Short mmCIF file of C-alpha atoms in Angstrom, two decimals:
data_model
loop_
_atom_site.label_atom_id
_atom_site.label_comp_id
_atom_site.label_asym_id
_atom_site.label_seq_id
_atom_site.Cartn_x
_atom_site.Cartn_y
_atom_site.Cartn_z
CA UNK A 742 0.99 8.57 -18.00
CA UNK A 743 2.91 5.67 -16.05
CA UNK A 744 1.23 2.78 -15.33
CA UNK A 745 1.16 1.89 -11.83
CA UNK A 746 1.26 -2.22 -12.52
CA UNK A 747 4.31 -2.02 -14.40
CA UNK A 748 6.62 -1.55 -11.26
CA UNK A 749 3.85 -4.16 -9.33
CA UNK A 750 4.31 -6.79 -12.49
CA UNK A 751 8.41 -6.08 -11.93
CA UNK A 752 7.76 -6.48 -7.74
CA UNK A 753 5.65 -9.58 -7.98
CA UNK A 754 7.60 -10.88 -10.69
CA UNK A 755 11.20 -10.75 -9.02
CA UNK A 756 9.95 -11.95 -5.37
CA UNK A 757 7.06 -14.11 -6.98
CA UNK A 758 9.17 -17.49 -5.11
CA UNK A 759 8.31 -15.25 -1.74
CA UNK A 760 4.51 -14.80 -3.27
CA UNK A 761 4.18 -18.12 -3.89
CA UNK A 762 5.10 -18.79 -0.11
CA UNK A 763 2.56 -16.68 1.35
CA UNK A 764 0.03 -17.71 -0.89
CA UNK A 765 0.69 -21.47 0.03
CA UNK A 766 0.18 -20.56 3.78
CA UNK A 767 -2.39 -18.64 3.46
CA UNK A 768 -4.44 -21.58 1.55
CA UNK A 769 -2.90 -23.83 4.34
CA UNK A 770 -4.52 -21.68 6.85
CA UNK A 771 -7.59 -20.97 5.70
CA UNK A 772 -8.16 -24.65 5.11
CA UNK A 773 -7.42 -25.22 9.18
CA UNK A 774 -9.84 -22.12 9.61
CA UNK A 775 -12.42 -24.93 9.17
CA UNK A 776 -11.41 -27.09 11.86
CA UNK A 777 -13.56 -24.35 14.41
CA UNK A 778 -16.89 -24.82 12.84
CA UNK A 779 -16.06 -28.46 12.36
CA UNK A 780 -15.58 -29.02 16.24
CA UNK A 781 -18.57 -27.48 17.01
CA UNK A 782 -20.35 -29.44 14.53
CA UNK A 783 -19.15 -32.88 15.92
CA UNK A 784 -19.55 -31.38 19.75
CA UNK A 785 -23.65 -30.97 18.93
CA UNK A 786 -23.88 -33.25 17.11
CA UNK A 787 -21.82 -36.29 18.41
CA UNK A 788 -21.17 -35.55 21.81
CA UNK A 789 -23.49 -34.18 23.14
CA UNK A 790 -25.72 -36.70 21.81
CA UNK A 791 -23.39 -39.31 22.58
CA UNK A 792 -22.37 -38.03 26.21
CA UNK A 793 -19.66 -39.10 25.44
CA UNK A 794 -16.57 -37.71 27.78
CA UNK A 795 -13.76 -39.49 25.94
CA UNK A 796 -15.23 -38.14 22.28
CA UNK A 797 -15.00 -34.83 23.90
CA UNK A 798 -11.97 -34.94 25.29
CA UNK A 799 -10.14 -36.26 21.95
CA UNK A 800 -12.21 -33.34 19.77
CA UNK A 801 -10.91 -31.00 22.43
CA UNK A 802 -7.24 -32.24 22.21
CA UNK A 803 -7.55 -31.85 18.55
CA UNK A 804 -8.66 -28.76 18.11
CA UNK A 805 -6.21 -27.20 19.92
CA UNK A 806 -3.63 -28.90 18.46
CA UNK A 807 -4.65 -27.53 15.17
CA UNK A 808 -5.17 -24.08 16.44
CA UNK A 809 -1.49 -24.31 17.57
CA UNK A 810 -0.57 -25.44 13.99
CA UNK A 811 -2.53 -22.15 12.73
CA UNK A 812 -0.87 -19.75 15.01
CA UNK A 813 2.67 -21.10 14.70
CA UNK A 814 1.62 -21.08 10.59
CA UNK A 815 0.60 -17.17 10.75
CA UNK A 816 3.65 -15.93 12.61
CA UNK A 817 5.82 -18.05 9.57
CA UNK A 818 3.93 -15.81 7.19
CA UNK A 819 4.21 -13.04 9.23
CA UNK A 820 7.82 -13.39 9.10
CA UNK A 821 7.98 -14.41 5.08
CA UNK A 822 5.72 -11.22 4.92
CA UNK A 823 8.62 -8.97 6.50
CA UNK A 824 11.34 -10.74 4.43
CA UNK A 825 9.18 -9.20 1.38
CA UNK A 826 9.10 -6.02 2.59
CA UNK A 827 13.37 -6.07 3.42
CA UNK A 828 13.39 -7.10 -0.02
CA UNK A 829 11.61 -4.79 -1.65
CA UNK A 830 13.23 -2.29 -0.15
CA UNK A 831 16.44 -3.46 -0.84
CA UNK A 832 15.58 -3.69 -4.58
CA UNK A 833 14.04 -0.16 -4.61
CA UNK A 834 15.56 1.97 -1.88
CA UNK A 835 19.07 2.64 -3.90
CA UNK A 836 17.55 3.23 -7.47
CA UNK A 837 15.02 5.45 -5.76
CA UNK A 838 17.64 7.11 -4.24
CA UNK A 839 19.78 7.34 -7.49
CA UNK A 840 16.76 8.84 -9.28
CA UNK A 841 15.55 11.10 -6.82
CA UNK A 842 19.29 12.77 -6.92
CA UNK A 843 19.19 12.80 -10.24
CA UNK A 844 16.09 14.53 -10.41
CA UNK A 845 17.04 17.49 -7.97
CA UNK A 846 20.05 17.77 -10.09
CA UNK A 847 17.82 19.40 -12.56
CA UNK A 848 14.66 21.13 -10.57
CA UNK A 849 14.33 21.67 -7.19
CA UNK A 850 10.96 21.65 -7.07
CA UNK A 851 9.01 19.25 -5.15
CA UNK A 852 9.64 17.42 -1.54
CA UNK A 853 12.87 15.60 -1.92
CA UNK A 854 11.77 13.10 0.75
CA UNK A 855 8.54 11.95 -1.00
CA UNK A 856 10.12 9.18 -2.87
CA UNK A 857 11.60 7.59 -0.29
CA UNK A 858 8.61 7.75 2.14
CA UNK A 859 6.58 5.86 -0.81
CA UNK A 860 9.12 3.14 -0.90
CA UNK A 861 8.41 3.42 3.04
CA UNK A 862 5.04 2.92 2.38
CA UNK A 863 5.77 0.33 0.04
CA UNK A 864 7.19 -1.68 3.04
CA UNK A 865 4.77 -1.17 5.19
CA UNK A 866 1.56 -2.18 3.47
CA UNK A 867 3.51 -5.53 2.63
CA UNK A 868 4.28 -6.27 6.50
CA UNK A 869 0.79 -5.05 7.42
CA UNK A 870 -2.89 -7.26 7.62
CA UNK A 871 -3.85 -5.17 4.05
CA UNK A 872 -1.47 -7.90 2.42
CA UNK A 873 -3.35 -10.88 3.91
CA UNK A 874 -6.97 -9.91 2.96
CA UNK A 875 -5.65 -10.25 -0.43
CA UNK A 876 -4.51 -13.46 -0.09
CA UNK A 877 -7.45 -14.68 1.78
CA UNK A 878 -10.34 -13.11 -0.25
CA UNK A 879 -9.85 -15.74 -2.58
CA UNK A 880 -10.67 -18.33 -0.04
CA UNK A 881 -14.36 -17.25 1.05
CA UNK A 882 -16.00 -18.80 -2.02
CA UNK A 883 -14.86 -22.23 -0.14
CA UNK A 884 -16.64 -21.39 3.05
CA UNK A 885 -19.62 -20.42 0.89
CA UNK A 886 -19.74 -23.87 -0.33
CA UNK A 887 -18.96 -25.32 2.78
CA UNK A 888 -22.33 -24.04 4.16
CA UNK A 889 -24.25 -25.01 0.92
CA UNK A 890 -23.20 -28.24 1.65
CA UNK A 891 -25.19 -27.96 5.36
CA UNK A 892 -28.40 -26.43 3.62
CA UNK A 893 -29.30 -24.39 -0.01
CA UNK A 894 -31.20 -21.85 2.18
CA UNK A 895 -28.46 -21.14 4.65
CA UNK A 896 -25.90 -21.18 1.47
CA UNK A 897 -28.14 -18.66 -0.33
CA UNK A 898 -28.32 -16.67 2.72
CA UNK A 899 -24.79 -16.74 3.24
CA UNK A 900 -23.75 -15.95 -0.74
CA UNK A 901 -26.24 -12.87 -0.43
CA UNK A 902 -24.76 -11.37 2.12
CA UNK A 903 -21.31 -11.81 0.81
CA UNK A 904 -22.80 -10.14 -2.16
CA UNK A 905 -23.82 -7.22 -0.35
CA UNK A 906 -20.35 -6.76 1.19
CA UNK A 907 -18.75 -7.00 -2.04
CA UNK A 908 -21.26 -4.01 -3.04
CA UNK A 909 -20.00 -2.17 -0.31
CA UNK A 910 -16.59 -2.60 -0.82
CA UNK A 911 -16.95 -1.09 -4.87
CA UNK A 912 -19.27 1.41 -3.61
CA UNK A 913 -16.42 2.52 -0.78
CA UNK A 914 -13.82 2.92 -3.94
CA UNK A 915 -16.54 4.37 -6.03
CA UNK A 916 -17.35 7.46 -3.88
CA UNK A 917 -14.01 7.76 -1.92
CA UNK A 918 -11.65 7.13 -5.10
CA UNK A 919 -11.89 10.98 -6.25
CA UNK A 920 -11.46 13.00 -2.61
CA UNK A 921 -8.31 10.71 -1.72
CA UNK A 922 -6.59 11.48 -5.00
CA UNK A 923 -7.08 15.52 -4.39
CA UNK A 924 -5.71 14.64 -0.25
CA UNK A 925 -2.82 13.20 -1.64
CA UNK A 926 -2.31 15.59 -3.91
CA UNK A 927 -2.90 18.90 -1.44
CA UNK A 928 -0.87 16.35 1.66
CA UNK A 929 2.00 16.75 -0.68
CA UNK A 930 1.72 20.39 -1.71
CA UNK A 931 1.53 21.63 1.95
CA UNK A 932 4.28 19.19 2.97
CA UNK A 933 6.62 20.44 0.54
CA UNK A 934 5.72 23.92 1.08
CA UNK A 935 6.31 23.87 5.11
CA UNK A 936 9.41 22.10 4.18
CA UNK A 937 11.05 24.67 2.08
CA UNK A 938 9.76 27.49 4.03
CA UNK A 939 11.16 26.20 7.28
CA UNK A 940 14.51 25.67 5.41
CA UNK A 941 14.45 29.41 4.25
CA UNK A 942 13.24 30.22 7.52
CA UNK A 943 15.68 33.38 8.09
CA UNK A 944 15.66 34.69 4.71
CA UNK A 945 12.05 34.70 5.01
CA UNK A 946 12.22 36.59 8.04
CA UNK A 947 14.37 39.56 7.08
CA UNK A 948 12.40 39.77 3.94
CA UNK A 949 9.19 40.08 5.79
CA UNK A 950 7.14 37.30 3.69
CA UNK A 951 6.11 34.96 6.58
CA UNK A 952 2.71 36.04 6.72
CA UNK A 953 2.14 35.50 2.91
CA UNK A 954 3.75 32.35 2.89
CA UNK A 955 2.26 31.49 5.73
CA UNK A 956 -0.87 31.98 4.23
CA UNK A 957 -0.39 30.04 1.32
CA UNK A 958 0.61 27.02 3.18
CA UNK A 959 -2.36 27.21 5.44
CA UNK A 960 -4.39 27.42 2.53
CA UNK A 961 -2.92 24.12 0.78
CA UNK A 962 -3.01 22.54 4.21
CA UNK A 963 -7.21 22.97 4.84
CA UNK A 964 -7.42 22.03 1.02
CA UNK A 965 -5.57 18.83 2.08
CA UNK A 966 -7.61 18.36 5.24
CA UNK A 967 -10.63 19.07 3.75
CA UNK A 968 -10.84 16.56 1.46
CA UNK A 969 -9.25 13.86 3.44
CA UNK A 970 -12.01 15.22 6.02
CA UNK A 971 -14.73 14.39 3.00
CA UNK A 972 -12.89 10.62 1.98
CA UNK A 973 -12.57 9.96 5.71
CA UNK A 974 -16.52 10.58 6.54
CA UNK A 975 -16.99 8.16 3.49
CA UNK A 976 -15.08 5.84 4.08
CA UNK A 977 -16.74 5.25 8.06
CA UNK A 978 -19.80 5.27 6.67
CA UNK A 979 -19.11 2.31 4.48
CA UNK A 980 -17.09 0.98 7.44
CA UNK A 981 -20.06 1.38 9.56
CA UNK A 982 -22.54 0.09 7.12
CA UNK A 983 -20.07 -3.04 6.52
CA UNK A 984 -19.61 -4.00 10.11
CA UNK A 985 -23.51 -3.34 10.82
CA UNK A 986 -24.52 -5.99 8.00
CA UNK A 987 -21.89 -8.63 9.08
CA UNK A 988 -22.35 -8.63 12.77
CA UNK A 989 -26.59 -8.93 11.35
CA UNK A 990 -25.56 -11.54 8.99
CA UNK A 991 -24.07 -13.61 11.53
CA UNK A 992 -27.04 -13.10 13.70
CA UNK A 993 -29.40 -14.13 11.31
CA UNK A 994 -28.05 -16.82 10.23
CA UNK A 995 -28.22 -17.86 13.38
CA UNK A 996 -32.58 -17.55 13.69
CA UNK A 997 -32.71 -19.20 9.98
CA UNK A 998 -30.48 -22.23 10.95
CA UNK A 999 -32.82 -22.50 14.15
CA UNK A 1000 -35.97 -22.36 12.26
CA UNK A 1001 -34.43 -24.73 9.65
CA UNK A 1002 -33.60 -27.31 12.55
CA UNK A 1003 -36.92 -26.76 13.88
CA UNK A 1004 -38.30 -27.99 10.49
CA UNK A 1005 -35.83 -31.01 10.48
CA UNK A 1006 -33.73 -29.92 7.49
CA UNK A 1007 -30.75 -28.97 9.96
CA UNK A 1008 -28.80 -30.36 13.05
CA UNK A 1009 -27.94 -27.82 15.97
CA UNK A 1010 -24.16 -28.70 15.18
CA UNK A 1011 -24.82 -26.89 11.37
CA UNK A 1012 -26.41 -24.45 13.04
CA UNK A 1013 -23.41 -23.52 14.74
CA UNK A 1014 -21.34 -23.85 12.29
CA UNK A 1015 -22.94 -22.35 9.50
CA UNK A 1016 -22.74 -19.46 11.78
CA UNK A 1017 -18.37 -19.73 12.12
CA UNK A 1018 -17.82 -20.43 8.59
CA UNK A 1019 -19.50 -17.14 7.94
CA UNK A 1020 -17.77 -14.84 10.02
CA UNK A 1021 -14.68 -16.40 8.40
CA UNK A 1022 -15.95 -16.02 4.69
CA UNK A 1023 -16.85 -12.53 5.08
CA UNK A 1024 -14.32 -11.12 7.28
CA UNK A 1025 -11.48 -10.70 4.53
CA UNK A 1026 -14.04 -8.53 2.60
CA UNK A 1027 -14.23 -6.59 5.61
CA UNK A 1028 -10.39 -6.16 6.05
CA UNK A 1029 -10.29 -4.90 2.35
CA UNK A 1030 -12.95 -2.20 3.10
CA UNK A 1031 -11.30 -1.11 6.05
CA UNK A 1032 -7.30 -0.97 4.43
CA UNK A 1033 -8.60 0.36 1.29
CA UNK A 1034 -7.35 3.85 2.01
CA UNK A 1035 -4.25 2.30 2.79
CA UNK A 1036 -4.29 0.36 -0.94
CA UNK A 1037 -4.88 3.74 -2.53
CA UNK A 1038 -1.86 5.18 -0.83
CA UNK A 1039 -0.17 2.35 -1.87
CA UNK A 1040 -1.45 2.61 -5.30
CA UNK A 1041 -0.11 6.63 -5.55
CA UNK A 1042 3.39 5.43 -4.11
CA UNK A 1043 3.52 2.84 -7.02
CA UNK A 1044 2.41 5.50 -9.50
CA UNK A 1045 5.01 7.94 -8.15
CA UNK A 1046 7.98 5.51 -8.05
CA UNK A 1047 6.63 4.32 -11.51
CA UNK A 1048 7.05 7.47 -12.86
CA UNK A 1049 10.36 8.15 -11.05
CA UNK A 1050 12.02 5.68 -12.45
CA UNK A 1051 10.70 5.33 -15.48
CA UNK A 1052 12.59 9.11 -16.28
CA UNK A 1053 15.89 8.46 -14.48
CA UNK A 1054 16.86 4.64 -15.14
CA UNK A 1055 19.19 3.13 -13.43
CA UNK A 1056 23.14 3.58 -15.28
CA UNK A 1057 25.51 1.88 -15.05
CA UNK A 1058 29.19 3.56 -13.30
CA UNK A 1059 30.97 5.29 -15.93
CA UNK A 1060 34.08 4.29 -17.43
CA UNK A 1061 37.57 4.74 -15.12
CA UNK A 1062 39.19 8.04 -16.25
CA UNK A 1063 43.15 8.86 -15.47
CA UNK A 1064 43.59 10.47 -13.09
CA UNK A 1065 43.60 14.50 -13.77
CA UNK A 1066 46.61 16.38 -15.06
CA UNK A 1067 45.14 19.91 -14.09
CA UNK A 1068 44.74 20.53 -18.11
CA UNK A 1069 41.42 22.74 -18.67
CA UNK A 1070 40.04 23.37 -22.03
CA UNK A 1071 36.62 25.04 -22.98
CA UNK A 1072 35.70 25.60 -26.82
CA UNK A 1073 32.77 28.12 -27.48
CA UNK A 1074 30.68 26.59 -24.49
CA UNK A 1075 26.61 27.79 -24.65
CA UNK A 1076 23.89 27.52 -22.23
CA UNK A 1077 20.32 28.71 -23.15
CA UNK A 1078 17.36 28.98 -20.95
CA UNK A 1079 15.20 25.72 -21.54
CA UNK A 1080 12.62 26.04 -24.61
CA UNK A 1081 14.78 29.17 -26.12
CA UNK A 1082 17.41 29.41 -28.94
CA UNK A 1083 17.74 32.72 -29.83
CA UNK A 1084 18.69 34.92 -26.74
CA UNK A 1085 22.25 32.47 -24.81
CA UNK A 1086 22.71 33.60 -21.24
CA UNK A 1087 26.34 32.17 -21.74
CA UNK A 1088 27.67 32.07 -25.28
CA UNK A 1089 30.62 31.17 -27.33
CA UNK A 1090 32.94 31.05 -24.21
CA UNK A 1091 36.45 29.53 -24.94
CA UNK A 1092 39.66 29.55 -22.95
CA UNK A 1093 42.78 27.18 -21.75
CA UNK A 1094 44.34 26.79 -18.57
CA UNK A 1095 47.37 24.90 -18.16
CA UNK A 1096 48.14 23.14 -15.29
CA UNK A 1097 48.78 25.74 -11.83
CA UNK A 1098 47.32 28.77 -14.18
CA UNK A 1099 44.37 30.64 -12.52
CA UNK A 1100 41.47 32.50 -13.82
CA UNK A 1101 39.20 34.82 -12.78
CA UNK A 1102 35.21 35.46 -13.77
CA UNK A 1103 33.87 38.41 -12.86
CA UNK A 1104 30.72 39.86 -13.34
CA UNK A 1105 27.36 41.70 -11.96
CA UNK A 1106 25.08 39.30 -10.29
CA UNK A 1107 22.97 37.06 -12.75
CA UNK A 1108 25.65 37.36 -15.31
CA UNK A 1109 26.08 33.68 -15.72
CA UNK A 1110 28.99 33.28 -13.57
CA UNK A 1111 27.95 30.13 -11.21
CA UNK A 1112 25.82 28.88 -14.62
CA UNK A 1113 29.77 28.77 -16.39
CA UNK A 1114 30.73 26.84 -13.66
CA UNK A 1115 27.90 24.27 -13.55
CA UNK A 1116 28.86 23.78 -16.82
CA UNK A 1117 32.11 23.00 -16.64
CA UNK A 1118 31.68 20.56 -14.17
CA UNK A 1119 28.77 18.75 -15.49
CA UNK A 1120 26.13 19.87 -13.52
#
C-alpha cells in the first residue's frame, strides 16, 4: 500500500523555502504572544504600585504597538500560507489531471472528480487555521516554562493540564480514527454512485431500474452518514471535554495563583499572567483537536493522490511523428479479455489500406467491432 508521507516528504521538500517562512513567523509570533501577560505583569506589579501615570501610559503605548506588529505579522503568514496552497496546486493539479485521464482510459469505475477535489482539499487545509496549530504546538512548551519561572506549583499545574489535553487529543484519534475511514469510504461510494446514475438518468428510466438503483444508493448513503454520524458524536465529545478542562484550567489557575500570593510566594501581576500564558500554551492543542477531522481528510487525499500517481507517472510528450500519409497497416492484431489467454475476442486480424481506400466491419453487436477500433488507435 502507498505511503501517504511520500507525496508529504515530496510537498514539504519542494516548497520547504515557503515552510521555512511560516515557521519563522510563527516562532516570531508566538514570541510577541508574550508581550500580553508581560503587560499585565508590569501593570500589577509596577504601576499600580507605583501610581505611576507616565509608566502606564508608555506600557500602554507599547503594547499596542506590538500587538500591531503581531497582526500585521499574521496576515504576512496568512498570505505566505495562500502562496503554498497556489503552489501546491500548481505542482499537483496538471499531473493529477494527467493521471486521472489516464486512469479512465482504462476503467471507468470510480468518481472521476475525486482526485481533483483531494488536491482541492489539499489547498484548503494549507490556507486554513489547521496549518497554524501545527506550527504553533511546538511553541507551548515555552509558555510552560515561562510560568515555571513565576512559581513550580503554578508550572506543575499548568504542565498537567497540558498533559491532559494532549490525552485528549490521542484519545480523539484513537476512538474516531476507525468510523472516519469507513465515512470516507461509504462518502465516496454514494457520491460516485448518484453521479453515474444521474448521468444515465434516461436509460435508467426506460429500463425501469430507478427504484433498485435508487435503493442501492440510499443504502451506501445512510452507511456513509451513519458512521460519520458515530465519528461526529465522538469527536464533540472530546471537543466538549477539551474546551470544559481548558476554560477550568484557566480558572483554576487563577484560585491557586491567589492562594499562592496570599502565602507570599506570588505577586498579583504573576497571577495574571500565569493565567494568559496558559490560555496561549494550550490553545494550539485545542485547535488540533478541533481540525483533526479535517487532518484525516487531508491524510485520505494524500493517500489517494499517493496512490494515483504512484500508478500513472508523469511522461514525458512523445516523440514528433510526420505528419500522416493515410497508409494503414494491421498484422494479426489480438485482444484478450484481461487475466485470459486461451479464448481472443479479436484474433489474428490483418489487412492494408492504402491511402483514400475504405473498409468496412461489420458484425452482430459484441462482436469486437468498436474493441478493433480502440485498438487501432491506441486506446
Amino acid at each position: 500500500m502507498p505511503s501517504t508521507g511520500r507525496i508529504l516528504f515530496i510537498l514539504l521538500k519542494r516548497h520547504q523555502t515557503i515552510f521555512w517562512n511560516l515557521a519563522a513567523f510563527s516562532a516570531i509570533i508566538n514570541l510577541l504572544a508574550l508581550a500580553p501577560s508581560i503587560y499585565m505583569l508590569q501593570i500589577y506589579d509596577r504601576a499600580l504600585q507605583s501610581r505611576n501615570e507616565i509608566t502606564l501610559l508608555m506600557l500602554t503605548l507599547i503594547i499596542i504597538i506590538i500587538l500591531s506588529i503581531t497582526a500585521l505579522l499574521e496576515y504576512i503568514r496568512s498570505m505566505v500560507a495562500i502562496q503554498v496552497s497556489k503552489s501546491i496546486d500548481d505542482d499537483l493539479s496538471e499531473k493529477v489531471f494527467k493521471a486521472e485521464f489516464s486512469s479512465r482510459r482504462q476503467h471507468s469505475q470510480g468518481d472521476p472528480g475525486q482526485s481533483l477535489n483531494d488536491v482541492t482539499l489539499l489547498r484548503q487545509f494549507f490556507t486554513g487555521n489547521g496549518l497554524f496549530a501545527f506550527f504553533d504546538a511546538p511553541w507551548f512548551p515555552v509558555y510552560i516554562c515561562v510560568i515555571f519561572l513565576f512559581n513550580p506549583w503554578l508550572g506543575l499545574f499548568a504542565l498537567t493540564g497540558a498533559a491532559v489535553l494532549i490525552a485528549l487529543a490521542l484519545l480523539n484519534e484513537k476512538i474516531s480514527h476507525s468510523p472516519l475511514d469507513k465515512a470516507t469510504t461509504s462518502a465516496r461510494m454514494a457520491h460516485w454512485l448518484a453521479s453515474s446514475q444521474l448521468r444515465q438518468a434516461g436509460v435508467i428510466e426506460s429500463m425501469g431500474m430507478f427504484r433498485p438503483l435508487q435503493q442501492r444508493w440510499k443504502h451506501a448513503q445512510h452507511t456513509f452518514i451513519g458512521y460519520q454520524h458515530q465519528a461526529s458524536e465522538r469527536s464533540a465529545a472530546i471537543a466538549s471535554a477539551t474546551r470544559f478542562i481548558r476554560l477550568s484550567l484557566q480558572s483554576l489557575i487563577l484560585g491557586l495563583g491567589a492562594w499562592l500570593t496570599l502565602r507570599g510566594q506570588l505577586t498579583p501581576g504573576m497571577m495574571i499572567a500565569g493565567s494568559v500564558l496558559l490560555a496561549r500554551a494550550l490553545s494550539p492543542i485545542e485547535q488540533i483537536i478541533g481540525t483533526w477531522k479535517q487532518w484525516k481528510g487531508v491524510q485520505g487525499a494524500l493517500h489517494r493522490t499517493d496512490a494515483l500517481l504512484s500508478r500513472f507517472p508523469s511522461t514525458e510528450p512523445g516523440i514528433s511523428l510526420p505528419p500522416p500519409q493515410g497508409q494503414l497497416s494491421v498484422n494479426a492484431i489480438s485482444a484478450f479479455v484481461p487475466g485470459s489467454t486461451d479464448r481472443p475476442l479479436i484474433g489474428q486480424v490483418s489487412f492494408n489500406l492504402s491511402a483514400g481506400e475504405m473498409l468496412g466491419v461489420v458484425g452482430a453487436s459484441g462482436s469486437g467491432k468498436s474493441s478493433l477500433a480502440r485498438l487501432i488507435l491506441g486506446i
